[in-house]
Amino acid sequence: MDGVLHQVNEIPLSIYPQIVSRIKIISKLNVAEKRLPQDGRIRVKIGNKELDMRVSTLPTVFGERIVIRLLDKSNKVLTLEELGFSEEDKYKYEKMINKPYGLILITGPTGSGKSTTLYASLIRIKKPTKNIITIEDPVEYQIDGISQIQVNPQINLTFANGLRSILRQDPDIIMVGEIRDLETAEIVIRASMTGHLVLSTLHTNDAPSSVARLVDMGVEPFLLASSLEGIVAQRLVRKICSNCKSEKKLTDLEYQEIKKYYPEILENFDIKHLYYGEGCEECLGTGYKGRIAIYEIMEIDEDIRGLIAKNVNTSLLKENAIKKGMKLLIQDGISKVVKGITTLEEVLQVAKV
C-alpha cells in the first residue's frame, strides 16, 4: 500500500505449489519450468473493473516467488495539476513540453511515478494537429488520439527497432518508455535533433546524474548537449491521511534537519508546527493515505549545454543548475512538509542526499 509492504495473509506451504501452478496456467507461462524467471500477464474483469495483471516469477532456494502487479484500466490518468508540481515547477515543466523539438528526460528508480508523469504530459500537449506515437513496455494506459506500441522482444520488436519504424511515420512527438541501451539512446537523440519532441525515462538518482549515465552508455557529450531540453527527477512520498491529520510542535532535531537541507525556507516561513497522521480506520492505522510526487527540474540553458559538451563531472553540473534556480528533490519535499502534505520522516527516507 502506497509503496510499503503489509502482510495480509499467509498461504500454507502444503498448497503453495498448486497456487503457483494455477497462476502460471492463467498467465500462459510454462508450468514445468521452475528454474528460470518468467513473465506473463492476466486480464480479468471484476464487476465493471478491468484489471491487467503483470505476473513475474523468480526461482529462489525455497521455491518460486511470484509478484503480481495490478494495473486498473478503469483508473483515470492523472493531470499535471494532480501530480504534485509546485506552481514554479509546473511553469518550468510546461515550458519544456511545449517546445517544438528536443529531448526531455524523466528520471527516478522503479515505481517512482515516471510513467504517470509522462502520460499526464502527453494528455496536456496532445492536439488533433499533432501526431503523437509512443513505444512502451508495457502500455499501462490507453489514451485517445495517441498511437501506442507495445514492445515485444519475442518477435524482435524492441525499443530501437520500433523507434526506427516510428520515425518513418512522421511523428511530431515521440514517447519512449525507457532508454535501456546505446542503440535506443542514439536513435532518441537523433530524433530529437531532427525536429521531434522526444519524452523518455531513465533510472538515475537525481537530474544531473542522468547526463553521466547517458555518457557512460556511450552517447557523445556534444550530441547530448545539443539535444537535451530538460531533465526531471522524481520520487513518490506518502501523503498524510486527511481523516486523522494532527499537528505537533516542531522539535529542535526537525528544525536542524530542515536547516541542513533547505535553510532558505526558514527565512521565508516561521515554522512552529508540523503535521502527522495519528492513524485511523481509513488509513489502516498507518497515518498515510495516497501518494504525491516530489520533483527536481533541471532546465538546460546555454551555460549548462557548454558544461555537458565539455563532459564535466556531475557535482559541477549540479552546482551550476542550483545557481540557475534548480530546487533539489529534498527541498521540494520539505516545502510539501511545511504545507502539511507529507511528513519530514517520509521525505528524508525517500530523498536523503
Coordinates of C-alpha atoms in Angstrom, one line a residue:
M1 CA 0.0 0.0 0.0
D2 CA 1.4 3.3 -1.1
G3 CA 4.8 1.7 -1.7
V4 CA 5.1 -0.1 1.6
L5 CA 4.6 -3.9 2.1
H6 CA 1.9 -5.1 4.5
Q7 CA 1.3 -8.7 5.5
V8 CA -2.4 -9.5 4.8
N9 CA -2.5 -13.3 4.6
E10 CA -0.3 -16.4 4.8
I11 CA -0.6 -19.3 2.4
P12 CA 0.0 -22.8 3.8
L13 CA 3.1 -24.4 2.3
S14 CA 1.2 -27.6 1.5
I15 CA -1.0 -25.8 -1.1
Y16 CA 1.6 -23.3 -2.3
P17 CA 2.8 -25.3 -5.3
Q18 CA -0.8 -25.7 -6.6
I19 CA -1.4 -21.9 -6.3
V20 CA 1.9 -21.2 -8.2
S21 CA 0.9 -23.7 -11.0
R22 CA -2.6 -22.1 -11.2
I23 CA -1.2 -18.6 -11.6
K24 CA 1.2 -19.8 -14.2
I25 CA -1.5 -21.5 -16.2
I26 CA -3.8 -18.5 -16.4
S27 CA -0.9 -16.2 -17.2
K28 CA 0.2 -18.6 -20.0
L29 CA 3.6 -19.4 -18.5
N30 CA 5.4 -22.7 -18.7
V31 CA 4.2 -24.7 -15.7
A32 CA 7.1 -27.2 -15.9
E33 CA 9.8 -24.5 -15.9
K34 CA 10.7 -23.9 -12.3
R35 CA 14.4 -23.0 -12.7
L36 CA 14.1 -19.8 -14.8
P37 CA 12.4 -16.5 -14.2
Q38 CA 9.3 -15.9 -16.3
D39 CA 7.0 -13.0 -17.2
G40 CA 3.3 -13.2 -18.2
R41 CA 0.0 -11.3 -17.9
I42 CA -3.6 -12.0 -16.9
R43 CA -6.6 -9.9 -18.0
V44 CA -9.6 -10.2 -15.6
K45 CA -12.9 -8.4 -15.2
I46 CA -14.1 -8.0 -11.6
G47 CA -17.5 -6.3 -11.6
N48 CA -17.2 -3.5 -14.1
K49 CA -13.5 -3.1 -13.4
E50 CA -10.9 -4.3 -15.9
L51 CA -7.6 -5.4 -14.4
D52 CA -4.4 -6.0 -16.2
M53 CA -2.2 -8.2 -14.1
R54 CA 1.6 -8.5 -14.8
V55 CA 3.0 -11.7 -13.4
S56 CA 6.6 -12.2 -12.6
T57 CA 8.1 -15.5 -11.3
L58 CA 11.5 -15.9 -9.8
P59 CA 13.2 -19.2 -8.6
T60 CA 14.5 -19.0 -5.1
V61 CA 16.1 -21.5 -2.8
F62 CA 12.7 -22.4 -1.2
G63 CA 10.7 -22.4 -4.4
E64 CA 9.2 -19.9 -6.8
R65 CA 8.4 -16.4 -5.7
I66 CA 5.6 -14.6 -7.5
V67 CA 4.9 -10.9 -7.8
I68 CA 1.7 -9.7 -9.5
R69 CA 1.4 -6.0 -10.5
L70 CA -2.1 -4.7 -10.8
L71 CA -3.0 -2.1 -13.4
D72 CA -6.5 -0.8 -13.1
K73 CA -7.6 0.1 -16.6
S74 CA -10.6 2.0 -15.2
N75 CA -8.4 4.3 -13.2
K76 CA -8.2 7.7 -14.9
V77 CA -4.9 9.1 -15.9
L78 CA -3.8 12.0 -13.6
T79 CA -3.4 15.5 -14.9
L80 CA -0.3 17.7 -14.4
E81 CA -2.2 19.6 -11.7
E82 CA -2.8 16.4 -9.7
L83 CA 0.8 15.1 -9.7
G84 CA 2.4 17.4 -7.1
F85 CA 4.2 20.1 -9.1
S86 CA 4.7 23.4 -7.3
E87 CA 3.5 26.4 -9.3
E88 CA 7.0 27.4 -10.2
D89 CA 8.0 23.8 -11.3
K90 CA 4.8 23.4 -13.2
Y91 CA 5.5 26.6 -15.2
K92 CA 9.1 25.3 -15.9
Y93 CA 7.9 21.9 -17.0
E94 CA 5.0 23.1 -19.2
K95 CA 7.5 25.4 -20.9
M96 CA 9.7 22.4 -21.6
I97 CA 7.0 20.1 -23.0
N98 CA 5.6 22.8 -25.3
K99 CA 8.9 23.1 -27.1
P100 CA 8.8 22.1 -30.8
Y101 CA 11.7 19.6 -30.6
G102 CA 14.4 18.3 -28.2
L103 CA 14.8 15.6 -25.6
I104 CA 13.1 15.7 -22.1
L105 CA 14.0 13.0 -19.6
I106 CA 12.1 11.9 -16.6
T107 CA 14.3 10.0 -14.1
G108 CA 14.0 8.1 -10.9
P109 CA 14.0 4.5 -9.6
T110 CA 11.4 1.8 -10.5
G111 CA 8.0 2.7 -9.1
S112 CA 8.7 6.5 -8.7
G113 CA 5.8 7.5 -10.9
K114 CA 7.7 8.3 -14.1
S115 CA 5.1 6.8 -16.4
T116 CA 2.3 8.7 -14.7
T117 CA 4.2 12.0 -15.3
L118 CA 4.7 11.0 -19.0
Y119 CA 1.0 10.2 -19.5
A120 CA 0.0 13.4 -17.8
S121 CA 2.4 15.3 -20.1
L122 CA 1.0 13.7 -23.3
I123 CA -2.5 14.5 -22.2
R124 CA -1.5 18.1 -21.7
I125 CA 0.2 18.5 -25.1
K126 CA -2.0 16.3 -27.4
K127 CA -4.0 18.1 -30.1
P128 CA -5.7 16.8 -33.2
T129 CA -3.0 18.7 -35.2
K130 CA -0.1 16.7 -33.5
N131 CA 1.0 13.3 -34.5
I132 CA 2.0 11.5 -31.2
I133 CA 3.4 8.0 -31.1
T134 CA 4.6 6.1 -28.1
I135 CA 6.6 2.9 -27.7
E136 CA 6.2 1.3 -24.2
D137 CA 6.9 -1.8 -22.1
P138 CA 4.1 -2.2 -21.0
V139 CA 1.4 0.1 -22.3
E140 CA -0.2 1.0 -18.9
Y141 CA -3.0 3.2 -20.0
Q142 CA -4.6 3.8 -23.4
I143 CA -5.0 7.4 -24.4
D144 CA -7.4 8.6 -27.1
G145 CA -5.8 10.2 -30.1
I146 CA -2.3 8.7 -29.5
S147 CA -0.8 5.7 -31.3
Q148 CA 0.7 3.4 -28.7
I149 CA 3.1 0.5 -29.5
Q150 CA 3.8 -2.4 -27.1
V151 CA 7.4 -3.7 -27.1
N152 CA 7.6 -7.4 -27.9
P153 CA 11.2 -8.8 -27.8
Q154 CA 10.0 -12.3 -28.9
I155 CA 9.3 -11.0 -32.4
N156 CA 12.2 -8.6 -32.3
L157 CA 10.0 -5.5 -31.7
T158 CA 12.5 -3.8 -29.4
F159 CA 12.6 -0.1 -28.4
A160 CA 15.3 0.5 -31.0
N161 CA 13.6 -1.3 -33.9
G162 CA 10.2 0.2 -33.1
L163 CA 11.7 3.7 -32.9
R164 CA 13.2 3.3 -36.4
S165 CA 9.7 2.5 -37.8
I166 CA 8.1 5.3 -35.8
L167 CA 10.4 7.8 -37.5
R168 CA 9.0 6.8 -40.9
Q169 CA 5.5 7.7 -39.7
D170 CA 6.4 11.5 -39.5
P171 CA 5.6 12.0 -35.8
D172 CA 5.7 15.4 -34.0
I173 CA 6.0 13.9 -30.5
I174 CA 7.5 10.6 -29.6
M175 CA 7.4 9.0 -26.1
V176 CA 9.9 6.2 -25.5
G177 CA 9.1 4.1 -22.4
E178 CA 12.7 3.8 -21.3
I179 CA 16.3 4.3 -22.6
R180 CA 17.9 0.9 -21.9
D181 CA 20.8 0.8 -24.3
L182 CA 23.1 2.8 -26.5
E183 CA 21.2 1.9 -29.7
T184 CA 17.9 3.3 -28.3
A185 CA 19.8 6.4 -26.8
E186 CA 21.3 7.2 -30.2
I187 CA 18.0 7.0 -32.1
V188 CA 16.3 9.1 -29.4
I189 CA 19.0 11.8 -29.7
R190 CA 18.9 11.7 -33.5
A191 CA 15.1 12.1 -33.5
S192 CA 15.2 15.0 -31.0
M193 CA 17.8 16.8 -33.2
T194 CA 15.7 16.4 -36.4
G195 CA 12.6 18.3 -35.4
H196 CA 10.8 15.8 -33.0
L197 CA 10.0 16.4 -29.3
V198 CA 11.0 13.2 -27.5
L199 CA 10.0 12.3 -24.0
S200 CA 11.6 9.3 -22.2
T201 CA 12.7 7.9 -18.9
L202 CA 16.0 6.8 -17.3
H203 CA 16.9 5.1 -14.0
T204 CA 19.1 7.6 -12.1
N205 CA 19.1 9.1 -8.6
D206 CA 18.8 12.8 -9.5
A207 CA 18.6 15.1 -12.5
P208 CA 22.3 16.0 -13.1
S209 CA 23.5 12.3 -12.9
S210 CA 21.4 11.5 -16.0
V211 CA 24.0 13.1 -18.2
A212 CA 26.8 10.9 -16.8
R213 CA 24.5 7.8 -17.2
L214 CA 24.0 8.5 -20.9
V215 CA 27.7 9.3 -21.5
D216 CA 28.5 6.0 -19.7
M217 CA 26.2 4.3 -22.2
G218 CA 28.4 5.7 -25.0
V219 CA 26.5 8.8 -26.1
E220 CA 28.8 11.6 -27.3
P221 CA 28.6 14.6 -24.8
F222 CA 28.3 17.2 -27.7
L223 CA 25.3 15.3 -29.1
L224 CA 23.7 15.2 -25.7
A225 CA 24.4 18.9 -25.1
S226 CA 22.6 19.9 -28.3
S227 CA 19.6 17.7 -27.9
L228 CA 18.7 17.9 -24.2
E229 CA 16.0 20.5 -23.2
G230 CA 15.3 19.4 -19.6
I231 CA 15.6 16.7 -17.0
V232 CA 13.1 16.0 -14.3
A233 CA 13.9 13.7 -11.3
Q234 CA 11.1 12.5 -9.2
R235 CA 10.2 10.3 -6.2
L236 CA 6.9 9.4 -4.5
V237 CA 6.1 10.3 -0.9
R238 CA 3.1 9.2 1.1
K239 CA 0.5 11.8 1.9
I240 CA -0.7 12.4 5.5
C241 CA -4.2 10.9 5.9
S242 CA -6.7 13.8 5.8
N243 CA -9.0 11.9 8.2
C244 CA -6.5 11.7 11.2
K245 CA -4.2 14.7 10.4
S246 CA -2.9 16.4 13.5
E247 CA -0.3 19.0 14.2
K248 CA 2.7 18.8 16.6
K249 CA 5.3 21.3 17.8
L250 CA 8.4 21.4 15.6
T251 CA 11.3 19.7 17.5
D252 CA 14.8 21.0 17.6
L253 CA 16.0 17.9 15.7
E254 CA 13.5 18.6 12.9
Y255 CA 14.5 22.2 12.8
Q256 CA 18.1 21.2 12.4
E257 CA 17.2 18.8 9.6
I258 CA 15.3 21.5 7.7
K259 CA 18.1 24.0 8.2
K260 CA 20.6 21.5 6.9
Y261 CA 18.8 20.8 3.6
Y262 CA 16.7 23.9 3.0
P263 CA 17.8 26.9 5.1
E264 CA 16.0 29.4 2.8
I265 CA 12.6 28.0 3.7
L266 CA 13.2 29.0 7.4
E267 CA 13.8 32.6 6.2
N268 CA 10.5 32.7 4.3
F269 CA 8.3 30.8 6.8
D270 CA 8.0 31.0 10.5
I271 CA 7.6 27.3 11.1
K272 CA 6.3 26.4 14.6
H273 CA 4.3 23.2 13.8
L274 CA 4.5 20.2 11.5
Y275 CA 1.7 17.8 10.7
Y276 CA 1.4 14.0 11.0
G277 CA -1.3 11.3 10.8
E278 CA -2.4 9.7 14.1
G279 CA -3.6 6.5 12.4
C280 CA -7.3 5.6 11.9
E281 CA -9.5 3.0 10.2
E282 CA -9.4 4.9 6.9
C283 CA -5.6 4.6 6.6
L284 CA -5.4 1.2 8.4
G285 CA -3.5 2.8 11.3
T286 CA -0.6 4.0 9.1
G287 CA -1.2 7.7 9.3
Y288 CA -0.8 7.9 5.5
K289 CA -3.2 7.7 2.6
G290 CA -2.3 8.1 -1.1
R291 CA 1.0 9.4 -2.6
I292 CA 2.3 12.6 -4.2
A293 CA 5.4 13.2 -6.3
I294 CA 8.4 15.4 -5.3
Y295 CA 10.3 16.9 -8.2
E296 CA 13.7 18.3 -9.2
I297 CA 13.7 20.1 -12.5
M298 CA 16.9 20.9 -14.4
E299 CA 16.4 23.3 -17.3
I300 CA 19.1 23.2 -19.9
D301 CA 20.3 26.6 -20.9
E302 CA 23.4 27.7 -22.9
D303 CA 25.8 27.6 -19.9
I304 CA 24.7 24.1 -18.9
R305 CA 24.9 22.9 -22.5
G306 CA 28.5 24.1 -22.6
L307 CA 29.3 22.1 -19.4
I308 CA 27.6 19.0 -20.8
A309 CA 29.6 19.3 -24.1
K310 CA 32.8 19.5 -22.0
N311 CA 31.8 16.4 -20.1
V312 CA 32.3 18.0 -16.7
N313 CA 31.6 15.9 -13.6
T314 CA 28.1 15.6 -12.1
S315 CA 28.8 17.7 -9.0
L316 CA 29.9 20.7 -11.1
L317 CA 26.7 20.3 -13.3
K318 CA 24.6 20.1 -10.1
E319 CA 26.3 23.2 -8.6
N320 CA 25.5 25.2 -11.8
A321 CA 21.9 24.0 -12.0
I322 CA 21.3 25.1 -8.4
K323 CA 22.8 28.5 -9.1
K324 CA 20.3 28.7 -12.0
G325 CA 17.4 28.0 -9.6
M326 CA 17.1 24.2 -9.6
K327 CA 15.3 23.1 -6.4
L328 CA 16.6 19.7 -5.1
L329 CA 14.3 16.7 -4.5
I330 CA 14.7 17.0 -0.8
Q331 CA 13.9 20.8 -0.9
D332 CA 10.7 20.2 -2.8
G333 CA 9.9 17.5 -0.3
I334 CA 10.5 19.9 2.7
S335 CA 8.2 22.5 1.1
K336 CA 5.5 19.9 1.0
V337 CA 6.2 19.1 4.7
V338 CA 5.7 22.7 5.6
K339 CA 2.4 22.8 3.7
G340 CA 1.2 19.8 5.7
I341 CA 1.0 17.4 2.7
T342 CA 3.6 14.8 4.0
T343 CA 6.0 14.3 6.9
L344 CA 9.7 15.1 7.3
E345 CA 10.4 11.5 8.2
E346 CA 8.9 10.3 4.9
V347 CA 10.8 12.9 2.8
L348 CA 14.1 12.1 4.5
Q349 CA 13.6 8.4 3.9
V350 CA 12.8 8.8 0.2
A351 CA 15.2 11.7 -0.8
K352 CA 18.1 11.9 1.6
V353 CA 21.2 13.2 -0.1

